[in-house]
Amino acid sequence: MDTKMFCFQCEQTAGCRGCTGNAGVCGKTADVADLQDKLTGALIGMARAAKGKRTENSDQLILEGLFTAVTNVNFYDKTVQELTDRVHGETARLGSAVQDYNMKHLWDAQEDIRSLKALLLFGIRGMAAYTYHAAVLGYRSEEVQSFFYRALIALGNDSLDRNDLLPLVMETGKVNLTCMELLDKANTETFGTPVPTEVSLTVEKGPFIVITGHELYDLKLLLEQTAGKGINIYTHGEMLPAHAYPELKKYPHLKGNFGTAWQNQQKEFADIPAPILYTTNCLMPVKDSYRDRVFTTEVVSYPEMVHIGGDKDFTPVIEKALELGGYESDQHFTGINGGHQVMTGFGHGTVLGVADKIIDGVKSGAIRHFFLVGGCDGARPGRNYYTDFVKQTPKDTLILTLACGKYRFNDLDLGTIDGLPRILDMGQCNDAYSAIRVAVALADAFGCGVNDLPLSMVLSWYEQKAVCILLTLLHLGIRDIRLGPTLPAFVSPNVLQYLVEQFGIKPITTPEEDLKAILGE
């Protein structure tokens, strides 16, 4: 590439082709983008050096390094360089000379090779995030961890052709299924099985802290450290499903949810009288109006922000909350559609607990169809499609949802079917395993394949975790997925044609046309 920067890993990439020049649409500078490429090249070099002699440190560095390069995680050149230096140090300790892979070879490769390698790279970046969360809770998988090394080595092998890479891309989906199952086990065994919970959107008067991201363990530690201090805790974005976990919801000062989807944070956090703690991705460039109250932890990093290190001492966040004092009176916020509360907690444990009721509903005709409408949210025009789609679904259909895309419609009151809310929030993107469990269980109950169920998947994507989830769905043989608001820029025409022929993947059109096609009307 002749430009200073090239990045096309997220849905909002410029012109649906790639971000070039001095900065990306996400706000990442060309310097940070270049450093992230160098970090990836260093990881490939370390993976080669570690062949047959992996260490716990090299395992951890792979998770941190891949996670750091996920969109909206790290905007700080200093911390990316420091991480790269740590990777180089580990490579040397493994007894090898530092020989980083030049990522220009990947970006300049033949179109289909670049496309398949991009799918592989972005898939393992997403999977690294899930693996990281499970590892924080002490859960690890040899199958998953060893695959990272194989994938990285393949990325650095310029002699591989399409026939070599395509099976590896599909294997990413298989391994990610193991990864998601591991994370589900880690979360439920640590925090309990989620239960349906109504979450208020009102922020009570007095000091409070907003916590965002996906790291539930950070929330637990924050709740412990703020207990009895007169500080309320509010979730934001992907942290919303935390309210459904028994070991988290038992804290009375976990009060509710603040704000809507991640891409609205620059407006919603303006002049907020409380600190915001970022635990994972979905950090946007910080505005001056709330710059003095942003804190980061884990792999999240931004210039000049206070970072909470591995000791997890949240004292600076707590002191800032007490200093700012919160609102002087209760503030009654609403969701995007005007609702004052939202529901969450319909994970596979809950939904399968009423499976007989759901099965009877299908047999009686009370439930005609299931829609899984989930995935990432973003700012690109066209995402209103998902709100309009859900609003237009017939009253005898159920909507399963997960990840931050649900903020487009999760405050809607669409009524119930036999006591079940028509919108069932299954959790974070981390909880995609729940949707898979439910789909497989229903197929077993009806003695058919998942593709034979009255179930349609209408997905939105933004970043790399959505990539590995999509690959998992394809590994399971699930067909006719509708994907939007645009198709990935890194998928070449030939690779797209393969996905269309093998799996029937299709872009979204309009809610009216797609519903008509799905329901055969």
Short mmCIF file of C-alpha atoms in Angstrom, two decimals:
data_model
loop_
_atom_site.label_atom_id
_atom_site.label_comp_id
_atom_site.label_asym_id
_atom_site.label_seq_id
_atom_site.Cartn_x
_atom_site.Cartn_y
_atom_site.Cartn_z
CA MET A 1 0.00 0.00 0.00
CA ASP A 2 1.25 3.47 -0.88
CA THR A 3 -0.72 5.30 1.79
CA LYS A 4 0.53 5.96 5.30
CA MET A 5 -2.24 3.85 6.79
CA PHE A 6 -4.34 0.93 5.63
CA CYS A 7 -7.00 -0.70 7.78
CA PHE A 8 -10.24 -2.41 6.77
CA GLN A 9 -10.97 -4.59 9.78
CA CYS A 10 -14.21 -2.89 10.95
CA GLU A 11 -17.59 -2.28 9.33
CA GLN A 12 -17.26 1.49 9.27
CA THR A 13 -14.05 1.52 7.27
CA ALA A 14 -13.92 4.49 4.89
CA GLY A 15 -15.91 4.07 1.71
CA CYS A 16 -16.47 0.39 2.58
CA ARG A 17 -12.96 -0.16 1.18
CA GLY A 18 -10.35 0.75 3.79
CA CYS A 19 -9.13 3.61 5.96
CA THR A 20 -6.06 5.31 4.54
CA GLY A 21 -4.19 8.53 5.16
CA ASN A 22 -3.57 9.91 8.65
CA ALA A 23 -6.44 8.41 10.68
CA GLY A 24 -9.18 5.81 10.60
CA VAL A 25 -12.90 6.33 10.98
CA CYS A 26 -12.63 4.88 14.50
CA GLY A 27 -10.18 7.67 15.45
CA LYS A 28 -7.08 5.48 15.40
CA THR A 29 -4.08 7.42 14.07
CA ALA A 30 -1.88 6.15 11.28
CA ASP A 31 0.97 5.84 13.79
CA VAL A 32 -1.08 3.59 16.07
CA ALA A 33 -2.29 1.55 13.09
CA ASP A 34 1.31 1.06 11.98
CA LEU A 35 2.36 0.05 15.50
CA GLN A 36 -0.49 -2.46 15.69
CA ASP A 37 0.71 -4.00 12.43
CA LYS A 38 4.21 -4.19 13.86
CA LEU A 39 2.81 -5.77 17.03
CA THR A 40 1.04 -8.39 14.91
CA GLY A 41 4.26 -9.02 12.99
CA ALA A 42 6.09 -9.44 16.30
CA LEU A 43 3.47 -11.96 17.48
CA ILE A 44 3.99 -13.96 14.29
CA GLY A 45 7.73 -13.92 14.93
CA MET A 46 7.23 -15.05 18.53
CA ALA A 47 4.84 -17.83 17.46
CA ARG A 48 7.52 -19.16 15.12
CA ALA A 49 10.13 -18.99 17.88
CA ALA A 50 7.81 -20.73 20.36
CA LYS A 51 7.26 -23.80 18.21
CA GLY A 52 7.64 -26.74 20.57
CA LYS A 53 8.63 -24.55 23.54
CA ARG A 54 5.67 -22.34 24.44
CA THR A 55 5.57 -20.60 27.80
CA GLU A 56 2.78 -19.17 29.95
CA ASN A 57 4.18 -15.75 29.14
CA SER A 58 4.07 -16.30 25.38
CA ASP A 59 0.49 -17.59 25.71
CA GLN A 60 -0.54 -14.46 27.61
CA LEU A 61 1.27 -12.12 25.23
CA ILE A 62 -0.61 -13.60 22.28
CA LEU A 63 -3.95 -12.91 23.99
CA GLU A 64 -2.97 -9.38 24.97
CA GLY A 65 -1.39 -8.61 21.62
CA LEU A 66 -4.29 -9.81 19.49
CA PHE A 67 -6.89 -8.22 21.81
CA THR A 68 -5.04 -4.90 21.79
CA ALA A 69 -5.47 -4.65 18.01
CA VAL A 70 -9.26 -5.13 18.10
CA THR A 71 -11.12 -1.99 17.01
CA ASN A 72 -11.72 0.66 19.71
CA VAL A 73 -9.44 -0.95 22.31
CA ASN A 74 -6.15 0.93 22.22
CA PHE A 75 -5.43 4.39 20.83
CA TYR A 76 -2.10 4.90 22.60
CA ASP A 77 1.14 4.47 20.67
CA LYS A 78 3.20 4.23 23.88
CA THR A 79 1.39 1.18 25.27
CA VAL A 80 1.30 -0.60 21.90
CA GLN A 81 5.07 -0.12 21.58
CA GLU A 82 5.61 -1.34 25.14
CA LEU A 83 3.64 -4.48 24.40
CA THR A 84 5.65 -5.06 21.23
CA ASP A 85 8.85 -4.72 23.26
CA ARG A 86 7.55 -7.36 25.68
CA VAL A 87 6.86 -9.70 22.74
CA HIS A 88 10.40 -9.13 21.44
CA GLY A 89 11.77 -9.87 24.91
CA GLU A 90 9.89 -13.15 25.07
CA THR A 91 11.09 -14.11 21.58
CA ALA A 92 14.65 -13.58 22.75
CA ARG A 93 14.03 -15.64 25.91
CA LEU A 94 12.80 -18.44 23.68
CA GLY A 95 16.28 -18.48 22.19
CA SER A 96 15.52 -16.95 18.81
CA ALA A 97 16.61 -13.80 17.07
CA VAL A 98 13.81 -11.28 16.70
CA GLN A 99 12.45 -11.67 13.16
CA ASP A 100 9.12 -9.91 12.85
CA TYR A 101 6.85 -10.62 9.92
CA ASN A 102 6.31 -7.61 7.66
CA MET A 103 2.54 -7.13 7.47
CA LYS A 104 2.94 -5.30 4.16
CA HIS A 105 3.35 -8.77 2.64
CA LEU A 106 -0.14 -9.66 3.83
CA TRP A 107 -1.84 -6.42 2.78
CA ASP A 108 -0.16 -6.53 -0.65
CA ALA A 109 -0.89 -10.22 -1.27
CA GLN A 110 -3.08 -11.48 -4.11
CA GLU A 111 -6.69 -10.46 -3.42
CA ASP A 112 -8.10 -13.85 -2.38
CA ILE A 113 -5.05 -14.69 -0.25
CA ARG A 114 -5.32 -11.31 1.47
CA SER A 115 -9.04 -11.91 2.02
CA LEU A 116 -8.60 -15.34 3.58
CA LYS A 117 -5.68 -14.21 5.73
CA ALA A 118 -7.71 -11.19 6.86
CA LEU A 119 -10.59 -13.47 7.86
CA LEU A 120 -8.12 -15.62 9.79
CA LEU A 121 -6.39 -12.67 11.48
CA PHE A 122 -9.56 -10.83 12.40
CA GLY A 123 -11.16 -14.07 13.54
CA ILE A 124 -8.34 -14.88 15.97
CA ARG A 125 -8.30 -11.27 17.21
CA GLY A 126 -11.94 -11.66 18.18
CA MET A 127 -11.34 -15.10 19.65
CA ALA A 128 -8.42 -13.75 21.68
CA ALA A 129 -10.80 -11.33 23.39
CA TYR A 130 -13.08 -14.18 24.46
CA THR A 131 -10.13 -16.30 25.52
CA TYR A 132 -8.72 -13.40 27.53
CA HIS A 133 -11.97 -13.04 29.51
CA ALA A 134 -12.05 -16.76 30.30
CA ALA A 135 -8.38 -16.72 31.34
CA VAL A 136 -9.03 -13.86 33.78
CA LEU A 137 -11.37 -16.24 35.60
CA GLY A 138 -8.85 -19.08 35.47
CA TYR A 139 -10.34 -21.06 32.57
CA ARG A 140 -8.09 -22.12 29.71
CA SER A 141 -8.17 -24.49 26.74
CA GLU A 142 -5.15 -26.13 25.18
CA GLU A 143 -7.06 -26.56 21.90
CA VAL A 144 -7.79 -22.84 21.71
CA GLN A 145 -4.37 -21.65 22.81
CA SER A 146 -2.42 -23.91 20.48
CA PHE A 147 -4.58 -22.78 17.56
CA PHE A 148 -3.42 -19.19 18.02
CA TYR A 149 0.16 -20.31 17.35
CA ARG A 150 -0.83 -22.29 14.26
CA ALA A 151 -2.89 -19.41 12.89
CA LEU A 152 -0.15 -16.84 13.48
CA ILE A 153 2.46 -19.02 11.81
CA ALA A 154 0.13 -19.49 8.82
CA LEU A 155 -0.37 -15.73 8.55
CA GLY A 156 3.37 -15.32 8.19
CA ASN A 157 3.72 -18.06 5.58
CA ASP A 158 3.67 -16.35 2.17
CA SER A 159 3.71 -19.67 0.30
CA LEU A 160 0.21 -20.78 1.39
CA ASP A 161 -2.52 -20.79 -1.25
CA ARG A 162 -6.31 -20.71 -1.11
CA ASN A 163 -6.54 -24.47 -0.61
CA ASP A 164 -4.29 -24.18 2.45
CA LEU A 165 -6.00 -21.16 3.98
CA LEU A 166 -9.68 -21.90 3.48
CA PRO A 167 -9.74 -24.96 5.80
CA LEU A 168 -7.85 -22.95 8.42
CA VAL A 169 -10.39 -20.13 8.23
CA MET A 170 -13.23 -22.60 8.72
CA GLU A 171 -11.35 -24.26 11.58
CA THR A 172 -11.30 -20.85 13.29
CA GLY A 173 -15.07 -21.16 13.65
CA LYS A 174 -14.74 -24.64 15.14
CA VAL A 175 -12.13 -23.57 17.68
CA ASN A 176 -14.08 -20.44 18.54
CA LEU A 177 -17.06 -22.62 19.46
CA THR A 178 -14.83 -24.33 22.04
CA CYS A 179 -13.70 -20.88 23.17
CA MET A 180 -17.25 -19.56 23.61
CA GLU A 181 -18.28 -22.70 25.49
CA LEU A 182 -15.30 -22.18 27.80
CA LEU A 183 -16.22 -18.55 28.44
CA ASP A 184 -19.83 -19.46 29.11
CA LYS A 185 -18.66 -22.02 31.67
CA ALA A 186 -16.27 -19.52 33.24
CA ASN A 187 -18.96 -16.87 33.63
CA THR A 188 -21.75 -19.12 34.89
CA GLU A 189 -19.56 -21.07 37.32
CA THR A 190 -18.10 -17.81 38.67
CA PHE A 191 -21.13 -15.51 38.68
CA GLY A 192 -24.08 -17.92 38.51
CA THR A 193 -26.62 -18.63 35.79
CA PRO A 194 -28.22 -15.41 34.48
CA VAL A 195 -31.85 -14.87 35.39
CA PRO A 196 -34.39 -12.54 33.73
CA THR A 197 -33.91 -9.10 35.23
CA GLU A 198 -35.55 -5.72 34.64
CA VAL A 199 -32.93 -2.97 34.56
CA SER A 200 -33.79 0.64 35.30
CA LEU A 201 -32.50 3.47 33.14
CA THR A 202 -32.88 5.98 35.98
CA VAL A 203 -29.73 7.33 37.63
CA GLU A 204 -30.31 8.10 41.30
CA LYS A 205 -28.95 11.23 42.95
CA GLY A 206 -25.53 11.11 44.56
CA PRO A 207 -22.07 9.79 43.59
CA PHE A 208 -21.91 7.09 40.96
CA ILE A 209 -19.54 5.28 38.59
CA VAL A 210 -20.29 4.13 35.05
CA ILE A 211 -18.52 0.92 33.99
CA THR A 212 -18.43 -0.18 30.37
CA GLY A 213 -16.98 -3.01 28.33
CA HIS A 214 -17.19 -6.78 28.75
CA GLU A 215 -14.99 -7.69 31.74
CA LEU A 216 -17.39 -8.94 34.42
CA TYR A 217 -14.58 -9.63 36.88
CA ASP A 218 -13.62 -5.95 36.89
CA LEU A 219 -17.22 -5.11 37.75
CA LYS A 220 -17.15 -7.58 40.64
CA LEU A 221 -13.97 -6.01 42.01
CA LEU A 222 -15.41 -2.52 41.63
CA LEU A 223 -18.58 -3.55 43.46
CA GLU A 224 -16.51 -4.99 46.30
CA GLN A 225 -14.35 -1.89 46.60
CA THR A 226 -17.29 0.53 46.54
CA ALA A 227 -19.49 -1.37 48.99
CA GLY A 228 -20.61 0.88 51.86
CA LYS A 229 -19.09 4.02 50.35
CA GLY A 230 -22.34 5.62 49.20
CA ILE A 231 -21.44 5.20 45.53
CA ASN A 232 -23.84 3.62 43.06
CA ILE A 233 -22.66 1.62 40.05
CA TYR A 234 -24.26 1.80 36.59
CA THR A 235 -23.44 -0.38 33.63
CA HIS A 236 -23.03 0.90 30.09
CA GLY A 237 -22.99 -0.79 26.69
CA GLU A 238 -22.03 -4.46 26.75
CA MET A 239 -21.89 -4.47 30.56
CA LEU A 240 -25.72 -4.36 30.75
CA PRO A 241 -26.17 -8.18 30.99
CA ALA A 242 -24.15 -8.16 34.25
CA HIS A 243 -27.38 -7.31 36.07
CA ALA A 244 -28.65 -10.83 35.42
CA TYR A 245 -25.81 -12.72 37.16
CA PRO A 246 -26.73 -13.68 40.76
CA GLU A 247 -23.23 -13.07 42.13
CA LEU A 248 -23.26 -9.53 40.73
CA LYS A 249 -26.89 -8.54 41.18
CA LYS A 250 -26.66 -9.30 44.91
CA TYR A 251 -24.84 -5.99 45.39
CA PRO A 252 -27.55 -3.40 46.18
CA HIS A 253 -25.51 -0.53 44.80
CA LEU A 254 -25.51 -2.05 41.29
CA LYS A 255 -28.42 0.16 40.37
CA GLY A 256 -29.09 0.24 36.65
CA ASN A 257 -27.80 1.09 33.18
CA PHE A 258 -26.59 4.46 31.92
CA GLY A 259 -26.75 5.50 28.29
CA THR A 260 -27.37 3.51 25.16
CA ALA A 261 -25.00 1.94 22.63
CA TRP A 262 -21.25 2.54 22.59
CA GLN A 263 -21.20 4.86 19.59
CA ASN A 264 -23.29 7.44 21.50
CA GLN A 265 -20.80 7.81 24.34
CA GLN A 266 -19.21 11.06 23.18
CA LYS A 267 -22.61 12.75 23.47
CA GLU A 268 -23.93 10.87 26.49
CA PHE A 269 -20.73 11.22 28.55
CA ALA A 270 -20.42 14.97 27.95
CA ASP A 271 -20.22 16.73 31.35
CA ILE A 272 -21.38 13.59 33.17
CA PRO A 273 -20.85 14.17 36.94
CA ALA A 274 -19.21 10.77 37.39
CA PRO A 275 -16.16 8.78 36.27
CA ILE A 276 -16.30 6.19 33.50
CA LEU A 277 -14.28 2.98 33.74
CA TYR A 278 -13.45 1.24 30.44
CA THR A 279 -12.71 -2.45 30.87
CA THR A 280 -12.48 -3.58 27.23
CA ASN A 281 -13.16 -2.35 23.72
CA CYS A 282 -15.73 0.23 22.59
CA LEU A 283 -13.60 3.17 23.71
CA MET A 284 -14.03 6.12 21.38
CA PRO A 285 -11.66 9.09 21.16
CA VAL A 286 -12.19 10.99 24.39
CA LYS A 287 -13.72 14.48 24.25
CA ASP A 288 -12.57 17.39 26.41
CA SER A 289 -16.00 17.56 28.07
CA TYR A 290 -15.31 14.38 30.06
CA ARG A 291 -11.57 13.82 29.61
CA ASP A 292 -10.82 14.34 33.32
CA ARG A 293 -13.11 11.48 34.38
CA VAL A 294 -12.09 8.61 32.09
CA PHE A 295 -10.22 5.61 33.52
CA THR A 296 -8.99 2.55 31.67
CA THR A 297 -7.91 -0.93 32.70
CA GLU A 298 -6.86 -4.26 31.15
CA VAL A 299 -5.73 -3.82 27.51
CA VAL A 300 -7.68 -0.58 27.00
CA SER A 301 -5.45 2.47 26.67
CA TYR A 302 -5.74 6.10 25.63
CA PRO A 303 -3.21 8.94 25.89
CA GLU A 304 -3.22 10.90 29.16
CA MET A 305 -5.94 8.77 30.78
CA VAL A 306 -5.41 7.22 34.23
CA HIS A 307 -4.84 3.48 33.80
CA ILE A 308 -5.70 0.99 36.57
CA GLY A 309 -3.03 -1.70 36.49
CA GLY A 310 -2.93 -5.32 37.47
CA ASP A 311 -3.35 -4.56 41.16
CA LYS A 312 -6.94 -3.52 40.38
CA ASP A 313 -6.94 -0.76 42.95
CA PHE A 314 -9.88 1.40 41.86
CA THR A 315 -9.20 4.07 44.47
CA PRO A 316 -8.65 6.82 41.84
CA VAL A 317 -12.05 6.02 40.28
CA ILE A 318 -13.74 6.00 43.69
CA GLU A 319 -12.15 9.29 44.70
CA LYS A 320 -13.25 10.90 41.43
CA ALA A 321 -16.83 9.71 41.99
CA LEU A 322 -16.90 11.26 45.46
CA GLU A 323 -15.31 14.46 44.15
CA LEU A 324 -17.83 14.89 41.33
CA GLY A 325 -20.76 14.03 43.55
CA GLY A 326 -23.18 12.80 40.90
CA TYR A 327 -26.55 14.36 40.11
CA GLU A 328 -28.38 16.47 42.67
CA SER A 329 -31.65 14.70 41.93
CA ASP A 330 -32.74 11.49 40.24
CA GLN A 331 -32.36 11.60 36.46
CA HIS A 332 -34.92 9.64 34.46
CA PHE A 333 -33.27 8.65 31.21
CA THR A 334 -34.78 6.59 28.41
CA GLY A 335 -33.65 4.20 25.74
CA ILE A 336 -33.49 5.08 22.06
CA ASN A 337 -37.21 4.41 21.65
CA GLY A 338 -38.32 6.14 24.84
CA GLY A 339 -38.49 3.17 27.21
CA HIS A 340 -37.58 3.63 30.90
CA GLN A 341 -36.28 0.12 31.53
CA VAL A 342 -34.91 -2.87 29.66
CA MET A 343 -34.88 -6.61 30.25
CA THR A 344 -31.86 -8.89 30.18
CA GLY A 345 -30.90 -12.35 31.44
CA PHE A 346 -32.47 -14.68 28.89
CA GLY A 347 -29.40 -16.87 28.48
CA HIS A 348 -29.59 -20.50 27.47
CA GLY A 349 -30.13 -21.55 31.09
CA THR A 350 -33.35 -19.54 31.26
CA VAL A 351 -34.64 -20.16 27.74
CA LEU A 352 -34.01 -23.90 27.87
CA GLY A 353 -35.66 -23.92 31.29
CA VAL A 354 -38.93 -23.09 29.54
CA ALA A 355 -38.19 -25.14 26.42
CA ASP A 356 -41.35 -27.20 26.83
CA LYS A 357 -43.40 -24.01 26.81
CA ILE A 358 -41.64 -22.79 23.68
CA ILE A 359 -42.03 -26.13 21.92
CA ASP A 360 -45.73 -26.26 22.80
CA GLY A 361 -46.07 -22.70 21.50
CA VAL A 362 -44.59 -23.71 18.15
CA LYS A 363 -46.78 -26.79 17.91
CA SER A 364 -49.94 -24.86 18.78
CA GLY A 365 -49.14 -22.06 16.34
CA ALA A 366 -48.74 -19.43 19.07
CA ILE A 367 -45.09 -19.03 18.00
CA ARG A 368 -44.70 -18.94 14.23
CA HIS A 369 -41.06 -17.97 13.89
CA PHE A 370 -37.89 -17.07 15.78
CA PHE A 371 -35.58 -14.24 14.76
CA LEU A 372 -32.07 -13.88 16.07
CA VAL A 373 -31.47 -10.16 15.59
CA GLY A 374 -28.13 -9.45 17.17
CA GLY A 375 -24.57 -8.33 16.78
CA CYS A 376 -22.64 -5.09 16.95
CA ASP A 377 -23.97 -1.57 16.75
CA GLY A 378 -22.29 1.34 15.01
CA ALA A 379 -22.80 4.82 13.66
CA ARG A 380 -22.99 4.15 9.91
CA PRO A 381 -26.36 5.11 8.35
CA GLY A 382 -28.51 2.08 7.65
CA ARG A 383 -28.49 0.54 11.10
CA ASN A 384 -32.05 1.76 11.69
CA TYR A 385 -32.88 -1.27 9.58
CA TYR A 386 -32.67 -3.42 12.70
CA THR A 387 -35.10 -1.26 14.68
CA ASP A 388 -37.56 -1.20 11.79
CA PHE A 389 -37.15 -4.95 11.25
CA VAL A 390 -37.97 -5.77 14.88
CA LYS A 391 -40.91 -3.36 14.95
CA GLN A 392 -42.39 -5.05 11.88
CA THR A 393 -42.03 -8.65 13.06
CA PRO A 394 -45.45 -10.31 13.48
CA LYS A 395 -46.89 -10.61 16.98
CA ASP A 396 -46.62 -14.40 16.87
CA THR A 397 -42.81 -14.32 16.57
CA LEU A 398 -40.03 -14.21 19.18
CA ILE A 399 -36.89 -12.08 18.86
CA LEU A 400 -33.69 -13.41 20.41
CA THR A 401 -31.00 -10.77 20.70
CA LEU A 402 -27.50 -10.28 22.07
CA ALA A 403 -24.57 -7.86 21.89
CA CYS A 404 -24.83 -4.08 21.66
CA GLY A 405 -26.94 -4.10 18.50
CA LYS A 406 -29.93 -4.65 20.79
CA TYR A 407 -29.77 -1.03 21.96
CA ARG A 408 -31.55 -0.17 18.73
CA PHE A 409 -34.72 -1.81 20.01
CA ASN A 410 -34.34 -3.38 23.47
CA ASP A 411 -36.49 -0.72 25.19
CA LEU A 412 -39.47 -1.47 22.92
CA ASP A 413 -42.52 -3.10 24.49
CA LEU A 414 -43.60 -5.68 21.93
CA GLY A 415 -45.79 -7.61 24.32
CA THR A 416 -45.58 -11.28 25.25
CA ILE A 417 -46.42 -14.75 23.98
CA ASP A 418 -47.74 -17.03 26.71
CA GLY A 419 -45.99 -14.89 29.32
CA LEU A 420 -42.64 -14.75 27.48
CA PRO A 421 -41.46 -11.28 26.41
CA ARG A 422 -41.21 -11.15 22.64
CA ILE A 423 -37.71 -9.67 22.96
CA LEU A 424 -35.35 -12.03 24.80
CA ASP A 425 -31.95 -10.44 25.57
CA MET A 426 -29.41 -13.26 25.76
CA GLY A 427 -26.49 -11.07 26.84
CA GLN A 428 -23.23 -9.72 25.46
CA CYS A 429 -21.57 -10.70 22.20
CA ASN A 430 -19.58 -12.93 24.58
CA ASP A 431 -22.83 -14.85 25.12
CA ALA A 432 -23.36 -15.90 21.49
CA TYR A 433 -22.94 -19.45 22.76
CA SER A 434 -26.38 -19.13 24.39
CA ALA A 435 -28.05 -18.57 21.03
CA ILE A 436 -26.24 -21.58 19.60
CA ARG A 437 -27.26 -23.77 22.54
CA VAL A 438 -30.90 -22.75 22.17
CA ALA A 439 -30.92 -23.34 18.40
CA VAL A 440 -29.34 -26.79 18.72
CA ALA A 441 -31.69 -27.76 21.57
CA LEU A 442 -34.77 -26.74 19.58
CA ALA A 443 -33.54 -28.68 16.57
CA ASP A 444 -33.04 -31.75 18.76
CA ALA A 445 -36.51 -31.34 20.26
CA PHE A 446 -38.14 -31.21 16.83
CA GLY A 447 -35.93 -33.93 15.38
CA CYS A 448 -34.56 -31.74 12.62
CA GLY A 449 -31.50 -29.72 11.68
CA VAL A 450 -31.00 -26.11 12.76
CA ASN A 451 -31.58 -25.00 9.16
CA ASP A 452 -35.00 -26.67 9.23
CA LEU A 453 -36.19 -24.66 12.24
CA PRO A 454 -38.48 -21.65 11.88
CA LEU A 455 -35.44 -19.59 12.84
CA SER A 456 -33.78 -16.79 10.88
CA MET A 457 -30.57 -14.95 11.75
CA VAL A 458 -30.38 -11.27 10.90
CA LEU A 459 -27.01 -10.06 12.10
CA SER A 460 -25.16 -6.77 12.33
CA TRP A 461 -21.40 -6.63 12.53
CA TYR A 462 -18.83 -4.01 13.44
CA GLU A 463 -15.58 -5.49 14.70
CA GLN A 464 -13.55 -8.67 14.93
CA LYS A 465 -15.51 -10.57 17.54
CA ALA A 466 -18.40 -10.61 15.10
CA VAL A 467 -16.05 -12.21 12.57
CA CYS A 468 -15.20 -15.22 14.71
CA ILE A 469 -18.87 -15.66 15.70
CA LEU A 470 -19.88 -15.68 12.04
CA LEU A 471 -17.21 -18.28 11.33
CA THR A 472 -18.59 -20.41 14.16
CA LEU A 473 -22.09 -20.25 12.71
CA LEU A 474 -20.70 -21.30 9.34
CA HIS A 475 -18.76 -24.15 10.97
CA LEU A 476 -22.07 -25.37 12.37
CA GLY A 477 -23.49 -25.36 8.85
CA ILE A 478 -26.05 -22.64 9.51
CA ARG A 479 -27.33 -21.21 6.25
CA ASP A 480 -29.12 -18.15 4.91
CA ILE A 481 -27.72 -15.67 7.41
CA ARG A 482 -28.57 -12.07 6.56
CA LEU A 483 -25.66 -9.76 7.30
CA GLY A 484 -25.43 -5.98 7.40
CA PRO A 485 -25.43 -3.10 7.26
CA THR A 486 -22.64 -3.73 4.71
CA LEU A 487 -20.63 -6.78 3.77
CA PRO A 488 -17.00 -6.88 5.01
CA ALA A 489 -14.57 -4.93 2.83
CA PHE A 490 -11.91 -7.59 3.42
CA VAL A 491 -13.97 -10.34 1.78
CA SER A 492 -12.95 -10.59 -1.88
CA PRO A 493 -15.54 -11.32 -4.61
CA ASN A 494 -14.31 -14.90 -4.97
CA VAL A 495 -14.38 -15.60 -1.24
CA LEU A 496 -17.82 -13.99 -1.01
CA GLN A 497 -19.05 -16.15 -3.84
CA TYR A 498 -17.82 -19.22 -1.97
CA LEU A 499 -19.72 -18.15 1.17
CA VAL A 500 -22.86 -17.48 -0.86
CA GLU A 501 -22.69 -20.84 -2.63
CA GLN A 502 -21.83 -22.88 0.46
CA PHE A 503 -23.85 -21.10 3.12
CA GLY A 504 -26.33 -18.81 1.42
CA ILE A 505 -25.01 -15.67 3.13
CA LYS A 506 -26.82 -12.62 1.83
CA PRO A 507 -26.81 -8.88 2.56
CA ILE A 508 -29.79 -7.27 4.23
CA THR A 509 -32.10 -5.30 1.92
CA THR A 510 -35.14 -3.66 3.49
CA PRO A 511 -37.09 -4.90 6.54
CA GLU A 512 -40.21 -5.32 4.40
CA GLU A 513 -38.51 -7.32 1.67
CA ASP A 514 -36.48 -9.47 4.07
CA LEU A 515 -39.48 -10.30 6.26
CA LYS A 516 -41.52 -11.20 3.20
CA ALA A 517 -38.77 -13.50 1.95
CA ILE A 518 -38.21 -15.13 5.34
CA LEU A 519 -41.87 -15.73 6.14
CA GLY A 520 -42.84 -16.65 2.58
CA GLU A 521 -45.49 -13.98 2.36
#
